Amino acid sequence: MEATIPVLILAIPLFMFLLLGLLGKFMSHKLAGILGTAGMGVTLLLAYFTAFTYFFSGSPDFVDAETGQRLQLIVFNQDWLAFYNHLVIRIGFLLDPISALMLVVITTISFMVHLYSNGYMRDHHGVFERGFQRFYAFLALFSFSMLGLVVATNIFQMYIFWELVGASSYLLIGFYYTKPSAVSASKKAFIVTRFADLGFLIGILILSFYTGTFNFTEFTSSAIGQGGNLFAVNEATAEGIRNIFENSAAPMFMGASVLTWALVLIFMGGMGKSAMLPLHIWLPDAMEGPTPVSALIHAATMVVAGVYLVARLFPLYLMSTAALDIITVVGALTAFYAAMVACVQIDIKRVLAFSTISQIAFMMVSLGVARPEFHEGLGYMASMFHMFTHAMFKALLFLCAGAIIHAIGSNDYTEMHGLRKYMPVTHITFLIGCLAIAGIIPFSGFFSKDEILSACMGNSWIAYIWMSLVAGMTAFYMFRLYYLIFWWKEHKTPAGHHAPHDQAWTMTLPLVILAAVTCVAGFIPFGNLVSWNGEPYDFMAHFDWSVASVSLIIAIIGIGLATVMYRKENPLPARMRSALPALWTWCFHRFYWDELYMFITHKIIFNGICRPIAWFDRHIIDGAMDGLAFVTNKASWAIRGLQSGNVQAYVWIYLLGALLLGAITAICAVSYTHLTLPTNSLV
């Protein structure tokens, strides 16, 4: 493949960022919106062409004709920093199944958000929001950063774009910079993810120190042919990396192998980006940004970066089952926690935010339980499949929420109710998204979630039961939200306000497109396109209908319970709350994670550690310096009379000083002689 199109996929969003960022203030709002949307539309077409060429062309650069294994192609790879001959950081473009998949996901969601924002970022009178051009510039920067992350040829390039994604996310979350809560949320997201990225960086340095490389292909693949740019995933290469660590001078540290430590630290970066416990606290607050930002960053692209990172290094993670077990446990706890909290939230965007945390945890668990011996690594394929389907229906749900918020002017479901009669298109598309995330056949979420549960069963019955429970809770809280928004009771339009209605075509069209994709995406032969080693895998041939039937029953039970409690106004929710007041309070307050962090930072770190150190610095260190200066000043003031200008006085002072020095010298000489003479000589 020629490098022209891949370069343009990265260059066009970067160019749009520079154009709108530097010259946007000289453009009209409408022109900026058209240029931003058109630029992403072109990028979308180029990404689709690249992905479809990779998956369906049958070129020997993309697939092995004998084995059918999908290959990894380095389209270009330019040297950037060279530390020594074998340790070089390059900037390149890696095309393989998961990078081609992410090209489709990122550009699709980004284009929908660009189109949607043309309607969302203006009021009911058609007046554009202040900073509209800046908003589109930030969207382009984020798209460029995310695209550069997923096509990285080496882990250091990924880290560079990883940090750029964090910076652009900070800008988008804090877009309403005059709003204190938005500013606080942006800083919170930036700081929390920076702590996680520190672990990521340390893991990168450990891995590169022992292996002498940053390249993904040298971690997981072997070269094909003589060109040096074509590779195939090879478990033997990962085994060689493991042997390097085992044969090192320090193969173990604190009871775990150094390789395990490196992989866990790298996963720590993924925990921050993907909002895993205990680094999840930034994501719910990030809902302070515009709703299209929530759809782009916190539903479909940025939050899956952690999942993508683990998937990229998956053959290496197979060399450390301890690291995979940690991923499984963290993911399972996060999924359950987020589902519990989502059941009681009243802000519709926060419900979707905790839903995102739970679903990303599903993907992590699927990677954690994946083993080649069970259906050829079913968990890996299921995770990538769910990453694709989730991106579509969760973006759909967020954009529907944005349409509702735009019509009502509030995020609180208590100000909504009965909107199905007023917003029929939004109602139907939101319902499709709810059915998909609940895992109802034939919507896409049914197939991807069932594969995850099958992978869990193949690994552990405990994991299967646990995640099935979370799946049932997902169906419950999503339909709780659906009924509270669109049913419950009749909507009452405040006096002097227009009745809510479906929004303009720029906001409605993305809903219809994403809903259509959600309906059919489950039938994509995903296993033939994406697998952990590139070999085709017909997951429908191994589709476990017993697991699917159980998960479907669990989902129906969850939906049924939500229907009974929330389809129409009744006392059951209040009774449930009264029966379990402590549990409801803990869930509503998100198990007090924010309060715990505030206690640690303010009470322990700031007051308990930093304040005593500041007191010691201010009173002891500064006091000592100030005291020395005070004594010096007083002494100089006391002897100021010595500088009289009288030569005779200077001579007398000189003579007195000489006599004093002579006396001191004589005394010292006598004392020395006395001490050095033998004892009998003194008698």
PDB file of C-alpha atoms in Angstrom, residues 123-362:
ATOM      1  CA  ASP A 123     -29.519  27.634  20.783  1.00  0.00           C
ATOM      2  CA  HIS A 124     -33.183  27.346  19.804  1.00  0.00           C
ATOM      3  CA  HIS A 125     -32.921  30.628  17.903  1.00  0.00           C
ATOM      4  CA  GLY A 126     -30.048  29.365  15.761  1.00  0.00           C
ATOM      5  CA  VAL A 127     -27.383  31.442  17.519  1.00  0.00           C
ATOM      6  CA  PHE A 128     -24.045  29.657  17.637  1.00  0.00           C
ATOM      7  CA  GLU A 129     -22.264  29.232  20.943  1.00  0.00           C
ATOM      8  CA  ARG A 130     -19.264  31.368  21.693  1.00  0.00           C
ATOM      9  CA  GLY A 131     -16.070  29.553  20.774  1.00  0.00           C
ATOM     10  CA  PHE A 132     -17.746  27.429  18.080  1.00  0.00           C
ATOM     11  CA  GLN A 133     -14.665  27.581  15.837  1.00  0.00           C
ATOM     12  CA  ARG A 134     -12.435  26.697  18.766  1.00  0.00           C
ATOM     13  CA  PHE A 135     -14.666  23.695  19.500  1.00  0.00           C
ATOM     14  CA  TYR A 136     -14.193  22.305  15.999  1.00  0.00           C
ATOM     15  CA  ALA A 137     -10.444  22.900  16.215  1.00  0.00           C
ATOM     16  CA  PHE A 138     -10.309  20.849  19.418  1.00  0.00           C
ATOM     17  CA  LEU A 139     -12.393  18.075  17.808  1.00  0.00           C
ATOM     18  CA  ALA A 140      -9.899  17.896  14.944  1.00  0.00           C
ATOM     19  CA  LEU A 141      -6.959  17.795  17.361  1.00  0.00           C
ATOM     20  CA  PHE A 142      -8.541  14.963  19.309  1.00  0.00           C
ATOM     21  CA  SER A 143      -9.280  12.987  16.138  1.00  0.00           C
ATOM     22  CA  PHE A 144      -5.682  13.422  14.961  1.00  0.00           C
ATOM     23  CA  SER A 145      -4.340  12.333  18.355  1.00  0.00           C
ATOM     24  CA  MET A 146      -6.518   9.238  18.545  1.00  0.00           C
ATOM     25  CA  LEU A 147      -5.725   8.197  14.969  1.00  0.00           C
ATOM     26  CA  GLY A 148      -2.001   8.606  15.632  1.00  0.00           C
ATOM     27  CA  LEU A 149      -2.364   6.448  18.742  1.00  0.00           C
ATOM     28  CA  VAL A 150      -4.017   3.468  17.062  1.00  0.00           C
ATOM     29  CA  VAL A 151      -1.650   3.303  14.053  1.00  0.00           C
ATOM     30  CA  ALA A 152       1.533   3.637  16.131  1.00  0.00           C
ATOM     31  CA  THR A 153       4.310   1.258  15.148  1.00  0.00           C
ATOM     32  CA  ASN A 154       5.969   1.396  18.550  1.00  0.00           C
ATOM     33  CA  ILE A 155       4.953   1.864  22.147  1.00  0.00           C
ATOM     34  CA  PHE A 156       6.751   5.201  22.543  1.00  0.00           C
ATOM     35  CA  GLN A 157       4.891   6.695  19.600  1.00  0.00           C
ATOM     36  CA  MET A 158       1.722   5.423  21.210  1.00  0.00           C
ATOM     37  CA  TYR A 159       2.732   7.146  24.460  1.00  0.00           C
ATOM     38  CA  ILE A 160       3.317  10.461  22.671  1.00  0.00           C
ATOM     39  CA  PHE A 161      -0.122  10.413  21.080  1.00  0.00           C
ATOM     40  CA  TRP A 162      -1.532   9.016  24.328  1.00  0.00           C
ATOM     41  CA  GLU A 163      -0.480  12.216  26.084  1.00  0.00           C
ATOM     42  CA  LEU A 164      -1.772  14.332  23.202  1.00  0.00           C
ATOM     43  CA  VAL A 165      -5.148  12.599  23.557  1.00  0.00           C
ATOM     44  CA  GLY A 166      -5.115  13.565  27.234  1.00  0.00           C
ATOM     45  CA  ALA A 167      -4.332  17.187  26.401  1.00  0.00           C
ATOM     46  CA  SER A 168      -7.070  17.446  23.764  1.00  0.00           C
ATOM     47  CA  SER A 169      -9.520  15.750  26.128  1.00  0.00           C
ATOM     48  CA  TYR A 170      -8.660  18.364  28.742  1.00  0.00           C
ATOM     49  CA  LEU A 171      -9.443  21.126  26.254  1.00  0.00           C
ATOM     50  CA  LEU A 172     -12.771  19.593  25.222  1.00  0.00           C
ATOM     51  CA  ILE A 173     -13.995  18.788  28.737  1.00  0.00           C
ATOM     52  CA  GLY A 174     -13.159  22.317  29.826  1.00  0.00           C
ATOM     53  CA  PHE A 175     -14.658  23.929  26.729  1.00  0.00           C
ATOM     54  CA  TYR A 176     -17.084  25.904  28.915  1.00  0.00           C
ATOM     55  CA  TYR A 177     -14.149  27.519  30.703  1.00  0.00           C
ATOM     56  CA  THR A 178     -16.361  30.128  32.383  1.00  0.00           C
ATOM     57  CA  LYS A 179     -18.190  27.340  34.208  1.00  0.00           C
ATOM     58  CA  PRO A 180     -16.314  26.360  37.417  1.00  0.00           C
ATOM     59  CA  SER A 181     -17.568  22.762  37.375  1.00  0.00           C
ATOM     60  CA  ALA A 182     -16.279  22.267  33.813  1.00  0.00           C
ATOM     61  CA  VAL A 183     -12.868  23.708  34.707  1.00  0.00           C
ATOM     62  CA  SER A 184     -12.688  21.459  37.760  1.00  0.00           C
ATOM     63  CA  ALA A 185     -13.703  18.406  35.713  1.00  0.00           C
ATOM     64  CA  SER A 186     -11.060  19.073  33.051  1.00  0.00           C
ATOM     65  CA  LYS A 187      -8.322  19.431  35.655  1.00  0.00           C
ATOM     66  CA  LYS A 188      -9.508  16.310  37.430  1.00  0.00           C
ATOM     67  CA  ALA A 189      -9.407  14.274  34.215  1.00  0.00           C
ATOM     68  CA  PHE A 190      -5.965  15.593  33.332  1.00  0.00           C
ATOM     69  CA  ILE A 191      -4.400  14.993  36.757  1.00  0.00           C
ATOM     70  CA  VAL A 192      -5.864  11.516  37.345  1.00  0.00           C
ATOM     71  CA  THR A 193      -4.808  10.256  33.930  1.00  0.00           C
ATOM     72  CA  ARG A 194      -1.328  11.763  34.411  1.00  0.00           C
ATOM     73  CA  PHE A 195      -0.804   9.628  37.518  1.00  0.00           C
ATOM     74  CA  ALA A 196      -1.834   6.583  35.515  1.00  0.00           C
ATOM     75  CA  ASP A 197       0.425   7.588  32.631  1.00  0.00           C
ATOM     76  CA  LEU A 198       3.388   7.743  34.996  1.00  0.00           C
ATOM     77  CA  GLY A 199       2.952   4.020  35.598  1.00  0.00           C
ATOM     78  CA  PHE A 200       2.598   3.528  31.842  1.00  0.00           C
ATOM     79  CA  LEU A 201       5.887   5.351  31.235  1.00  0.00           C
ATOM     80  CA  ILE A 202       7.730   3.327  33.879  1.00  0.00           C
ATOM     81  CA  GLY A 203       6.407   0.130  32.306  1.00  0.00           C
ATOM     82  CA  ILE A 204       7.619   1.287  28.887  1.00  0.00           C
ATOM     83  CA  LEU A 205      11.085   2.032  30.265  1.00  0.00           C
ATOM     84  CA  ILE A 206      11.329  -1.379  31.974  1.00  0.00           C
ATOM     85  CA  LEU A 207      10.213  -3.178  28.841  1.00  0.00           C
ATOM     86  CA  SER A 208      12.575  -1.260  26.569  1.00  0.00           C
ATOM     87  CA  PHE A 209      15.507  -1.566  29.001  1.00  0.00           C
ATOM     88  CA  TYR A 210      15.436  -5.349  28.926  1.00  0.00           C
ATOM     89  CA  THR A 211      14.452  -5.823  25.282  1.00  0.00           C
ATOM     90  CA  GLY A 212      16.312  -2.931  23.674  1.00  0.00           C
ATOM     91  CA  THR A 213      13.347  -1.960  21.490  1.00  0.00           C
ATOM     92  CA  PHE A 214      10.092  -0.018  21.428  1.00  0.00           C
ATOM     93  CA  ASN A 215       8.626  -1.696  18.343  1.00  0.00           C
ATOM     94  CA  PHE A 216       5.387  -3.632  18.688  1.00  0.00           C
ATOM     95  CA  THR A 217       6.394  -6.082  15.979  1.00  0.00           C
ATOM     96  CA  GLU A 218       9.528  -7.051  17.892  1.00  0.00           C
ATOM     97  CA  PHE A 219       7.397  -7.829  20.945  1.00  0.00           C
ATOM     98  CA  THR A 220       4.713  -9.935  19.295  1.00  0.00           C
ATOM     99  CA  SER A 221       5.508 -10.756  15.657  1.00  0.00           C
ATOM    100  CA  SER A 222       7.979 -12.230  13.223  1.00  0.00           C
ATOM    101  CA  ALA A 223       9.056 -10.799   9.874  1.00  0.00           C
ATOM    102  CA  ILE A 224       7.644 -12.190   6.616  1.00  0.00           C
ATOM    103  CA  GLY A 225       9.703 -11.985   3.449  1.00  0.00           C
ATOM    104  CA  GLN A 226      12.654  -9.751   2.731  1.00  0.00           C
ATOM    105  CA  GLY A 227      11.078  -6.302   2.748  1.00  0.00           C
ATOM    106  CA  GLY A 228      11.225  -5.773   6.484  1.00  0.00           C
ATOM    107  CA  ASN A 229       7.779  -4.179   6.607  1.00  0.00           C
ATOM    108  CA  LEU A 230       5.534  -7.263   6.691  1.00  0.00           C
ATOM    109  CA  PHE A 231       4.939  -9.224   9.904  1.00  0.00           C
ATOM    110  CA  ALA A 232       2.772 -11.995  11.328  1.00  0.00           C
ATOM    111  CA  VAL A 233       1.768 -12.377  14.979  1.00  0.00           C
ATOM    112  CA  ASN A 234       3.957 -15.095  16.438  1.00  0.00           C
ATOM    113  CA  GLU A 235       3.678 -16.381  19.988  1.00  0.00           C
ATOM    114  CA  ALA A 236       7.278 -17.590  19.814  1.00  0.00           C
ATOM    115  CA  THR A 237       8.461 -13.977  19.643  1.00  0.00           C
ATOM    116  CA  ALA A 238       6.592 -13.184  22.851  1.00  0.00           C
ATOM    117  CA  GLU A 239       8.119 -16.279  24.429  1.00  0.00           C
ATOM    118  CA  GLY A 240      11.539 -14.956  23.452  1.00  0.00           C
ATOM    119  CA  ILE A 241      10.777 -11.684  25.257  1.00  0.00           C
ATOM    120  CA  ARG A 242       9.754 -13.681  28.323  1.00  0.00           C
ATOM    121  CA  ASN A 243      13.030 -15.613  28.200  1.00  0.00           C
ATOM    122  CA  ILE A 244      14.975 -12.340  28.102  1.00  0.00           C
ATOM    123  CA  PHE A 245      13.369 -11.317  31.374  1.00  0.00           C
ATOM    124  CA  GLU A 246      13.781 -14.756  32.954  1.00  0.00           C
ATOM    125  CA  ASN A 247      17.471 -14.849  32.067  1.00  0.00           C
ATOM    126  CA  SER A 248      18.130 -11.321  33.307  1.00  0.00           C
ATOM    127  CA  ALA A 249      20.130 -10.513  36.416  1.00  0.00           C
ATOM    128  CA  ALA A 250      16.932  -9.671  38.331  1.00  0.00           C
ATOM    129  CA  PRO A 251      14.139 -11.913  37.016  1.00  0.00           C
ATOM    130  CA  MET A 252      11.959 -11.379  40.120  1.00  0.00           C
ATOM    131  CA  PHE A 253      10.901  -8.365  42.146  1.00  0.00           C
ATOM    132  CA  MET A 254       8.737  -8.619  45.291  1.00  0.00           C
ATOM    133  CA  GLY A 255       7.549 -12.080  44.376  1.00  0.00           C
ATOM    134  CA  ALA A 256       6.560 -11.287  40.782  1.00  0.00           C
ATOM    135  CA  SER A 257       8.562 -11.419  37.597  1.00  0.00           C
ATOM    136  CA  VAL A 258       9.908  -8.165  36.187  1.00  0.00           C
ATOM    137  CA  LEU A 259       7.908  -8.856  33.005  1.00  0.00           C
ATOM    138  CA  THR A 260       4.724  -9.035  35.076  1.00  0.00           C
ATOM    139  CA  TRP A 261       5.586  -5.731  36.745  1.00  0.00           C
ATOM    140  CA  ALA A 262       6.215  -4.107  33.374  1.00  0.00           C
ATOM    141  CA  LEU A 263       2.910  -5.360  31.952  1.00  0.00           C
ATOM    142  CA  VAL A 264       0.936  -4.350  35.056  1.00  0.00           C
ATOM    143  CA  LEU A 265       2.459  -0.859  34.967  1.00  0.00           C
ATOM    144  CA  ILE A 266       1.569  -0.553  31.283  1.00  0.00           C
ATOM    145  CA  PHE A 267      -1.950  -1.690  32.157  1.00  0.00           C
ATOM    146  CA  MET A 268      -1.998   1.061  34.789  1.00  0.00           C
ATOM    147  CA  GLY A 269      -1.954   3.574  31.949  1.00  0.00           C
ATOM    148  CA  GLY A 270      -4.922   1.761  30.451  1.00  0.00           C
ATOM    149  CA  MET A 271      -6.705   1.875  33.817  1.00  0.00           C
ATOM    150  CA  GLY A 272      -6.488   5.660  33.762  1.00  0.00           C
ATOM    151  CA  LYS A 273      -7.669   6.168  30.193  1.00  0.00           C
ATOM    152  CA  SER A 274     -10.380   3.500  30.445  1.00  0.00           C
ATOM    153  CA  ALA A 275     -11.549   4.649  33.894  1.00  0.00           C
ATOM    154  CA  MET A 276     -10.948   1.425  35.819  1.00  0.00           C
ATOM    155  CA  LEU A 277     -11.032   1.261  39.604  1.00  0.00           C
ATOM    156  CA  PRO A 278      -9.562   3.137  41.406  1.00  0.00           C
ATOM    157  CA  LEU A 279      -8.725   5.637  38.625  1.00  0.00           C
ATOM    158  CA  HIS A 280     -12.310   6.016  37.408  1.00  0.00           C
ATOM    159  CA  ILE A 281     -13.297   9.188  39.238  1.00  0.00           C
ATOM    160  CA  TRP A 282     -12.623  11.555  36.328  1.00  0.00           C
ATOM    161  CA  LEU A 283     -15.088  10.085  33.835  1.00  0.00           C
ATOM    162  CA  PRO A 284     -18.441  10.959  35.502  1.00  0.00           C
ATOM    163  CA  ASP A 285     -17.302  14.547  36.055  1.00  0.00           C
ATOM    164  CA  ALA A 286     -16.167  14.761  32.435  1.00  0.00           C
ATOM    165  CA  MET A 287     -19.851  14.947  31.532  1.00  0.00           C
ATOM    166  CA  GLU A 288     -19.511  18.698  32.196  1.00  0.00           C
ATOM    167  CA  GLY A 289     -18.254  19.058  28.644  1.00  0.00           C
ATOM    168  CA  PRO A 290     -20.640  19.395  25.670  1.00  0.00           C
ATOM    169  CA  THR A 291     -22.621  16.210  25.034  1.00  0.00           C
ATOM    170  CA  PRO A 292     -21.016  15.579  21.600  1.00  0.00           C
ATOM    171  CA  VAL A 293     -17.701  15.494  23.454  1.00  0.00           C
ATOM    172  CA  SER A 294     -19.122  12.821  25.738  1.00  0.00           C
ATOM    173  CA  ALA A 295     -20.125  10.782  22.696  1.00  0.00           C
ATOM    174  CA  LEU A 296     -16.730  11.146  21.038  1.00  0.00           C
ATOM    175  CA  ILE A 297     -14.317  10.863  23.929  1.00  0.00           C
ATOM    176  CA  HIS A 298     -16.096   9.049  26.693  1.00  0.00           C
ATOM    177  CA  ALA A 299     -18.196   6.568  24.750  1.00  0.00           C
ATOM    178  CA  ALA A 300     -16.390   5.438  21.659  1.00  0.00           C
ATOM    179  CA  THR A 301     -12.753   6.418  21.366  1.00  0.00           C
ATOM    180  CA  MET A 302     -10.629   7.725  24.252  1.00  0.00           C
ATOM    181  CA  VAL A 303     -11.941   5.344  26.903  1.00  0.00           C
ATOM    182  CA  VAL A 304     -11.200   2.306  24.756  1.00  0.00           C
ATOM    183  CA  ALA A 305      -7.537   3.307  24.495  1.00  0.00           C
ATOM    184  CA  GLY A 306      -6.726   1.147  27.515  1.00  0.00           C
ATOM    185  CA  VAL A 307      -8.472  -1.843  25.945  1.00  0.00           C
ATOM    186  CA  TYR A 308      -6.623  -1.214  22.687  1.00  0.00           C
ATOM    187  CA  LEU A 309      -3.297  -1.040  24.546  1.00  0.00           C
ATOM    188  CA  VAL A 310      -3.786  -4.455  26.160  1.00  0.00           C
ATOM    189  CA  ALA A 311      -5.004  -5.897  22.841  1.00  0.00           C
ATOM    190  CA  ARG A 312      -1.953  -4.534  21.025  1.00  0.00           C
ATOM    191  CA  LEU A 313       0.399  -6.289  23.452  1.00  0.00           C
ATOM    192  CA  PHE A 314      -1.841  -9.314  23.984  1.00  0.00           C
ATOM    193  CA  PRO A 315       0.694 -12.009  22.918  1.00  0.00           C
ATOM    194  CA  LEU A 316       3.062 -10.513  25.480  1.00  0.00           C
ATOM    195  CA  TYR A 317       0.348 -10.549  28.152  1.00  0.00           C
ATOM    196  CA  LEU A 318      -0.153 -14.254  27.419  1.00  0.00           C
ATOM    197  CA  MET A 319       3.360 -14.747  28.781  1.00  0.00           C
ATOM    198  CA  SER A 320       2.200 -13.567  32.211  1.00  0.00           C
ATOM    199  CA  THR A 321      -1.042 -15.099  33.420  1.00  0.00           C
ATOM    200  CA  ALA A 322      -0.638 -13.110  36.648  1.00  0.00           C
ATOM    201  CA  ALA A 323      -1.002  -9.859  34.691  1.00  0.00           C
ATOM    202  CA  LEU A 324      -4.090 -11.221  32.918  1.00  0.00           C
ATOM    203  CA  ASP A 325      -5.568 -12.274  36.256  1.00  0.00           C
ATOM    204  CA  ILE A 326      -5.063  -8.737  37.587  1.00  0.00           C
ATOM    205  CA  ILE A 327      -6.800  -7.344  34.503  1.00  0.00           C
ATOM    206  CA  THR A 328      -9.698  -9.751  35.043  1.00  0.00           C
ATOM    207  CA  VAL A 329     -10.158  -8.890  38.718  1.00  0.00           C
ATOM    208  CA  VAL A 330      -9.896  -5.126  38.182  1.00  0.00           C
ATOM    209  CA  GLY A 331     -12.325  -5.309  35.265  1.00  0.00           C
ATOM    210  CA  ALA A 332     -14.858  -7.451  37.131  1.00  0.00           C
ATOM    211  CA  LEU A 333     -14.863  -5.194  40.192  1.00  0.00           C
ATOM    212  CA  THR A 334     -15.148  -2.083  38.032  1.00  0.00           C
ATOM    213  CA  ALA A 335     -18.039  -3.506  36.002  1.00  0.00           C
ATOM    214  CA  PHE A 336     -20.052  -4.400  39.102  1.00  0.00           C
ATOM    215  CA  TYR A 337     -19.319  -1.133  40.883  1.00  0.00           C
ATOM    216  CA  ALA A 338     -20.291   1.037  37.910  1.00  0.00           C
ATOM    217  CA  ALA A 339     -23.504  -0.932  37.328  1.00  0.00           C
ATOM    218  CA  MET A 340     -24.501  -0.486  40.984  1.00  0.00           C
ATOM    219  CA  VAL A 341     -23.950   3.262  40.846  1.00  0.00           C
ATOM    220  CA  ALA A 342     -25.765   3.657  37.514  1.00  0.00           C
ATOM    221  CA  CYS A 343     -28.928   2.174  39.030  1.00  0.00           C
ATOM    222  CA  VAL A 344     -29.588   5.235  41.222  1.00  0.00           C
ATOM    223  CA  GLN A 345     -28.268   8.251  39.288  1.00  0.00           C
ATOM    224  CA  ILE A 346     -30.691  10.998  38.213  1.00  0.00           C
ATOM    225  CA  ASP A 347     -28.436  12.798  35.724  1.00  0.00           C
ATOM    226  CA  ILE A 348     -28.914  10.999  32.399  1.00  0.00           C
ATOM    227  CA  LYS A 349     -25.360  11.708  31.237  1.00  0.00           C
ATOM    228  CA  ARG A 350     -23.933  10.314  34.470  1.00  0.00           C
ATOM    229  CA  VAL A 351     -25.987   7.140  34.022  1.00  0.00           C
ATOM    230  CA  LEU A 352     -24.448   6.756  30.581  1.00  0.00           C
ATOM    231  CA  ALA A 353     -21.000   7.591  31.972  1.00  0.00           C
ATOM    232  CA  PHE A 354     -21.155   4.816  34.560  1.00  0.00           C
ATOM    233  CA  SER A 355     -22.587   2.550  31.885  1.00  0.00           C
ATOM    234  CA  THR A 356     -19.489   3.284  29.815  1.00  0.00           C
ATOM    235  CA  ILE A 357     -17.218   2.404  32.745  1.00  0.00           C
ATOM    236  CA  SER A 358     -19.077  -0.888  33.166  1.00  0.00           C
ATOM    237  CA  GLN A 359     -18.956  -1.783  29.468  1.00  0.00           C
ATOM    238  CA  ILE A 360     -15.272  -0.944  29.119  1.00  0.00           C
ATOM    239  CA  ALA A 361     -14.705  -3.211  32.102  1.00  0.00           C
ATOM    240  CA  PHE A 362     -16.553  -5.944  30.172  1.00  0.00           C
TER     241      PHE A 362
END
